[in-house]
Structures are given as structure tokens and as C-alpha cells.
CSV table of C-alpha atoms in Angstrom, one decimal:
chain,number,residue,atom,x,y,z
A,10,MET,CA,20.4,2.3,-57.5
A,11,SER,CA,21.6,-1.8,-58.1
A,12,PHE,CA,20.0,-4.7,-56.1
A,13,LYS,CA,22.8,-5.2,-54.5
A,14,LYS,CA,23.8,-1.7,-53.2
A,15,LEU,CA,20.9,-1.1,-51.8
A,16,LEU,CA,21.1,-4.6,-50.1
A,17,LEU,CA,24.2,-3.3,-49.2
A,18,VAL,CA,22.7,0.4,-47.7
A,19,SER,CA,20.0,-1.7,-45.7
A,20,VAL,CA,22.5,-4.2,-44.2
A,21,SER,CA,24.8,-1.4,-43.1
A,22,LEU,CA,22.0,0.9,-41.8
A,23,LEU,CA,20.6,-2.0,-39.7
A,24,VAL,CA,24.2,-3.3,-38.5
A,25,ALA,CA,24.4,1.1,-37.4
A,26,PHE,CA,21.8,0.9,-35.5
A,27,PHE,CA,22.2,-2.1,-33.9
A,28,ALA,CA,25.2,-1.2,-32.2
A,29,TYR,CA,23.5,2.0,-31.5
A,30,ALA,CA,21.4,0.7,-29.6
A,31,ASN,CA,23.6,-1.1,-27.8
A,32,LEU,CA,25.9,1.0,-26.7
A,33,LYS,CA,23.2,3.6,-25.9
A,34,VAL,CA,21.6,0.8,-23.4
A,35,ILE,CA,25.0,-0.5,-22.0
A,36,ARG,CA,26.5,2.8,-20.6
A,37,TYR,CA,23.8,2.7,-17.5
A,38,GLN,CA,25.2,0.5,-16.4
A,39,ASP,CA,27.0,3.1,-14.7
A,40,PHE,CA,23.8,3.3,-12.7
A,41,SER,CA,24.1,-0.1,-10.4
A,42,GLY,CA,26.7,-1.4,-8.3
A,43,ASN,CA,28.0,-4.3,-6.6
A,44,VAL,CA,28.2,-2.5,-2.7
A,45,VAL,CA,24.9,-3.1,-1.1
A,46,ASP,CA,26.0,-0.9,0.7
A,47,GLU,CA,25.9,2.0,-1.2
A,48,LEU,CA,22.4,1.8,-2.3
A,49,PRO,CA,20.0,4.7,-1.6
A,50,THR,CA,17.2,3.4,0.4
A,51,GLU,CA,14.3,3.5,-1.6
A,52,LYS,CA,10.3,1.8,-0.2
A,53,ALA,CA,10.4,-1.0,-2.5
A,54,CYS,CA,12.7,-3.0,-5.4
A,55,LEU,CA,11.4,-4.3,-8.0
A,56,VAL,CA,12.6,-8.3,-8.8
A,57,LEU,CA,12.7,-8.8,-12.2
A,58,GLY,CA,11.7,-12.3,-13.1
A,59,THR,CA,13.4,-15.3,-14.9
A,60,SER,CA,12.1,-18.8,-14.2
A,61,LYS,CA,13.2,-20.7,-11.8
A,62,TYR,CA,14.7,-24.0,-14.0
A,63,LEU,CA,16.4,-24.8,-17.0
A,64,LYS,CA,14.3,-26.1,-19.7
A,65,SER,CA,16.8,-29.5,-18.8
A,66,GLY,CA,15.1,-29.0,-15.5
A,67,GLY,CA,19.0,-27.7,-13.9
A,68,GLU,CA,19.0,-24.5,-11.6
A,69,ASN,CA,18.6,-21.5,-13.3
A,70,LEU,CA,21.4,-19.7,-11.9
A,71,PHE,CA,20.2,-16.3,-13.2
A,72,TYR,CA,17.1,-16.7,-11.3
A,73,LYS,CA,19.3,-18.0,-7.5
A,74,PHE,CA,21.2,-15.0,-7.7
A,75,ARG,CA,18.1,-12.7,-8.5
A,76,ILE,CA,16.7,-14.2,-4.7
A,77,GLU,CA,19.7,-14.5,-3.2
A,78,ALA,CA,20.4,-10.2,-4.7
A,79,ALA,CA,16.9,-9.6,-3.3
A,80,LYS,CA,17.2,-10.9,-0.1
A,81,GLN,CA,20.3,-8.7,0.6
A,82,VAL,CA,19.0,-5.5,-0.3
A,83,TYR,CA,16.2,-6.3,2.0
A,84,ALA,CA,18.8,-7.4,4.9
A,85,ALA,CA,20.8,-4.7,4.6
A,86,GLY,CA,17.0,-2.7,5.5
A,87,LYS,CA,17.4,-0.9,1.9
A,88,CYS,CA,13.9,-1.8,0.6
A,89,SER,CA,11.0,-2.4,3.1
A,90,ARG,CA,9.0,-3.3,0.2
A,91,ILE,CA,10.0,-6.0,-2.6
A,92,VAL,CA,7.7,-6.4,-5.9
A,93,VAL,CA,8.8,-9.6,-7.9
A,94,SER,CA,7.7,-8.7,-11.4
A,95,GLY,CA,7.5,-11.6,-13.3
A,96,ASP,CA,6.1,-13.8,-16.3
A,97,ASN,CA,1.9,-15.5,-15.4
A,98,ARG,CA,1.2,-16.4,-19.0
A,99,HIS,CA,0.5,-20.6,-18.8
A,100,HIS,CA,-1.7,-21.7,-15.4
A,101,ASP,CA,1.5,-24.5,-15.0
A,102,TYR,CA,4.3,-21.5,-15.0
A,103,ASN,CA,4.2,-18.0,-12.6
A,104,GLU,CA,7.8,-17.0,-11.8
A,105,PRO,CA,5.8,-14.4,-9.2
A,106,GLU,CA,4.7,-17.2,-7.0
A,107,ASP,CA,7.6,-18.6,-7.3
A,108,MET,CA,10.1,-15.9,-6.6
A,109,ARG,CA,8.1,-15.0,-3.6
A,110,GLN,CA,8.0,-18.6,-1.9
A,111,SER,CA,11.7,-18.3,-2.6
A,112,LEU,CA,11.9,-15.4,-0.7
A,113,VAL,CA,10.4,-16.6,2.2
A,114,GLU,CA,12.5,-19.4,3.0
A,115,GLN,CA,14.9,-17.4,2.5
A,116,GLY,CA,12.9,-15.5,5.4
A,117,VAL,CA,11.9,-11.9,4.0
A,118,PRO,CA,8.3,-11.7,5.5
A,119,ILE,CA,5.7,-12.8,2.9
A,120,ALA,CA,3.8,-9.1,3.6
A,121,ASP,CA,6.5,-7.3,2.5
A,122,ILE,CA,6.0,-9.9,-1.1
A,123,TYR,CA,4.5,-8.0,-3.8
A,124,CYS,CA,3.5,-10.1,-6.9
A,125,ASP,CA,3.3,-8.3,-10.0
A,126,TYR,CA,1.9,-11.2,-12.3
A,127,ALA,CA,1.4,-8.7,-15.6
A,128,GLY,CA,5.2,-8.3,-15.8
A,129,GLY,CA,5.9,-10.3,-19.3
A,130,ARG,CA,8.5,-7.9,-20.5
A,131,THR,CA,10.7,-5.9,-18.8
A,132,LEU,CA,9.2,-2.1,-19.9
A,133,ASP,CA,5.6,-4.0,-18.5
A,134,SER,CA,7.2,-4.4,-15.2
A,135,VAL,CA,9.4,-1.1,-15.0
A,136,VAL,CA,6.5,0.9,-16.0
A,137,ARG,CA,3.7,-1.2,-13.7
A,138,PHE,CA,6.4,-0.7,-10.6
A,139,ARG,CA,5.6,3.3,-11.6
A,140,HIS,CA,2.0,3.1,-12.8
A,141,VAL,CA,0.7,0.4,-10.4
A,142,PHE,CA,2.2,-0.1,-7.7
A,143,GLY,CA,3.0,3.7,-7.2
A,144,GLN,CA,7.1,4.6,-7.4
A,145,ALA,CA,8.9,6.8,-8.8
A,146,SER,CA,11.2,5.2,-7.4
A,147,GLY,CA,13.8,2.4,-6.6
A,148,ILE,CA,16.4,-0.4,-6.4
A,149,VAL,CA,16.2,-3.0,-9.6
A,150,ILE,CA,17.5,-6.2,-9.1
A,151,SER,CA,18.7,-8.5,-11.6
A,152,GLN,CA,22.1,-9.0,-13.4
A,153,GLU,CA,24.3,-6.3,-14.6
A,154,PHE,CA,23.0,-6.3,-18.3
A,155,HIS,CA,18.8,-6.6,-17.4
A,156,ASN,CA,19.6,-4.0,-14.9
A,157,ALA,CA,20.8,-1.7,-17.5
A,158,ARG,CA,17.9,-1.8,-19.8
A,159,ALA,CA,15.5,-2.4,-17.4
A,160,ILE,CA,16.9,1.8,-16.0
A,161,TYR,CA,17.3,3.2,-19.4
A,162,ILE,CA,13.4,2.0,-20.1
A,163,GLY,CA,12.8,3.7,-16.2
A,164,LYS,CA,14.4,7.1,-17.6
A,165,ALA,CA,12.3,7.2,-20.8
A,166,ASN,CA,9.0,6.4,-18.4
A,167,GLY,CA,9.2,9.0,-15.2
A,168,VAL,CA,11.0,6.2,-13.3
A,169,SER,CA,14.3,6.7,-10.6
A,170,LEU,CA,15.8,3.4,-10.9
A,171,THR,CA,19.5,2.6,-9.3
A,172,GLY,CA,20.3,-0.9,-10.0
A,173,PHE,CA,21.5,-3.7,-7.4
A,174,ASN,CA,23.7,-6.7,-10.0
A,175,ALA,CA,23.0,-10.1,-9.2
A,176,GLY,CA,25.6,-12.6,-9.2
A,177,GLU,CA,27.2,-13.3,-13.1
A,178,VAL,CA,26.5,-16.6,-14.6
A,179,GLY,CA,29.7,-17.8,-15.8
A,180,ALA,CA,29.6,-17.6,-19.7
A,181,TYR,CA,29.3,-20.8,-21.5
A,182,SER,CA,25.7,-21.0,-19.3
A,183,GLY,CA,24.7,-17.8,-19.6
A,184,LEU,CA,25.8,-17.4,-23.5
A,185,ARG,CA,22.1,-17.9,-25.1
A,186,THR,CA,21.4,-15.1,-22.5
A,187,LYS,CA,23.9,-12.7,-23.6
A,188,VAL,CA,23.4,-12.9,-27.1
A,189,ARG,CA,19.8,-12.6,-26.8
A,190,GLU,CA,20.2,-9.5,-25.2
A,191,VAL,CA,22.6,-8.5,-28.3
A,192,PHE,CA,18.6,-7.6,-29.6
A,193,SER,CA,16.4,-6.7,-26.2
A,194,ARG,CA,18.9,-3.9,-26.4
A,195,VAL,CA,17.5,-3.0,-29.7
A,196,ARG,CA,13.5,-3.7,-29.3
A,197,ALA,CA,14.1,-2.0,-25.9
A,198,VAL,CA,15.6,1.2,-28.3
A,199,VAL,CA,12.5,0.7,-30.7
A,200,ASP,CA,10.0,0.9,-27.3
A,201,VAL,CA,10.9,3.9,-25.7
A,202,GLU,CA,12.0,6.2,-29.1
A,203,VAL,CA,10.1,4.9,-31.7
A,204,LEU,CA,7.0,3.3,-31.1
A,205,HIS,CA,6.6,5.0,-27.5
A,206,SER,CA,5.2,1.0,-26.2
A,207,GLU,CA,2.9,1.3,-22.5
A,208,PRO,CA,2.3,-2.0,-21.1
A,209,ARG,CA,0.0,-5.2,-21.8
A,210,HIS,CA,-1.8,-4.0,-18.8
A,211,TYR,CA,-2.3,-1.4,-16.3
A,212,GLY,CA,-5.0,-2.8,-13.3
A,213,GLU,CA,-6.1,-1.2,-10.1
A,214,PRO,CA,-3.6,0.9,-8.1
A,215,ILE,CA,-1.5,-1.6,-5.3
A,216,LYS,CA,-0.4,0.8,-2.1
A,217,LEU,CA,2.8,-1.4,-1.1
């Protein structure tokens, strides 16, 4: 086989796998919704982390809308505990602490909020929700595209998640995130179906 043909076949296979991975994950959007009254009642919800501020210093609407959604789910009595899971790899950057403080400011009792400081990736957050926080089911809170990926990962790891969709960010503002999600779906499928990846850290169980 000539180099050109080999290259063409390789590119075609790569494109096909990207399409397969994205279609596989996207279909899990069917397991999330926007109406809080339609959610099941669970012990805990899992809020997936993101930075509070943009690199420019402006407000991150993905963060703002997730906090508002978590408050809405909690206030509706759909969960009695909130696990905020995110990145905490640097001493001056702490997504879980930021989310906890924002939820307290929204009126959620601090005693009902639990920080997962090892949620550097969505896979880590979802798997630790079960193995560290002891939840085999729950409500996951993020934007719809992110919820779909979390639910897919959860199903493969024995965690039954229902998504509650936080508000969407405008097409222009969220374009970079949406493009990145295309690659994140591929990585999720590789993690689940090829590598059988596990969280970077587990740690001692935390009772909710």
C-alpha cells in the first residue's frame, strides 16, 4: 500500500472513530432535562466543576449557571446533599471551595455541601461519587453537553445518573468549550471502552 493510500485510510478511520465517539456520547442527552419537577429524588447531586472566572477576569457563565441550577435542585427537595467536584491542583486555584462558597451565598447550608478536591476530570468526579462518597445514583449538574458525557461515564462505572441541565452559554461565548467537547467525548470513549481508566486518586470513604 502506498503512503498516500495508507494516510487516507488512517485519516478515514480517525474521522470515523471521532464520529462514532461523539454520536455514542451525545445520545445520553436523553437522560437529562431542564424541568426540576421531573427529576427523581436522590440523596445527593454532583456538581461538576469549572473555573469561577475567565482568564480575562470576567464572569464565567458556565460556572454561574451551574451554581444556580444546584441551588434550584436543592431548594426543590430533589437532593439533601451536594457534592461539588473539581480541580484543586494548585494552591491558588480551588474549584470545589469556590463552588461551596457560592452555594452558601445562595442560601445552601454549608453542612449539606461536600467538597471533592480530586475531581480533576469528569471521569474522576463520577467514579469518586460512587467509590468515595458512596452514591450508586444521583443527579449530575452541568450544561447538557457535559451531563451527557458524565452520564455515559457513570453507566460504564456503575453509577446511575440523571442530568439536570444548567443554563446554556451563548454560541459565541461558549464556542471554545463546545469545540473542546468534541475531543472530550473521544477521550471519554477511549477511557471507558479501551483503557478502562480509573481516577487518579480514590482516598478514604466520605459518608454523606
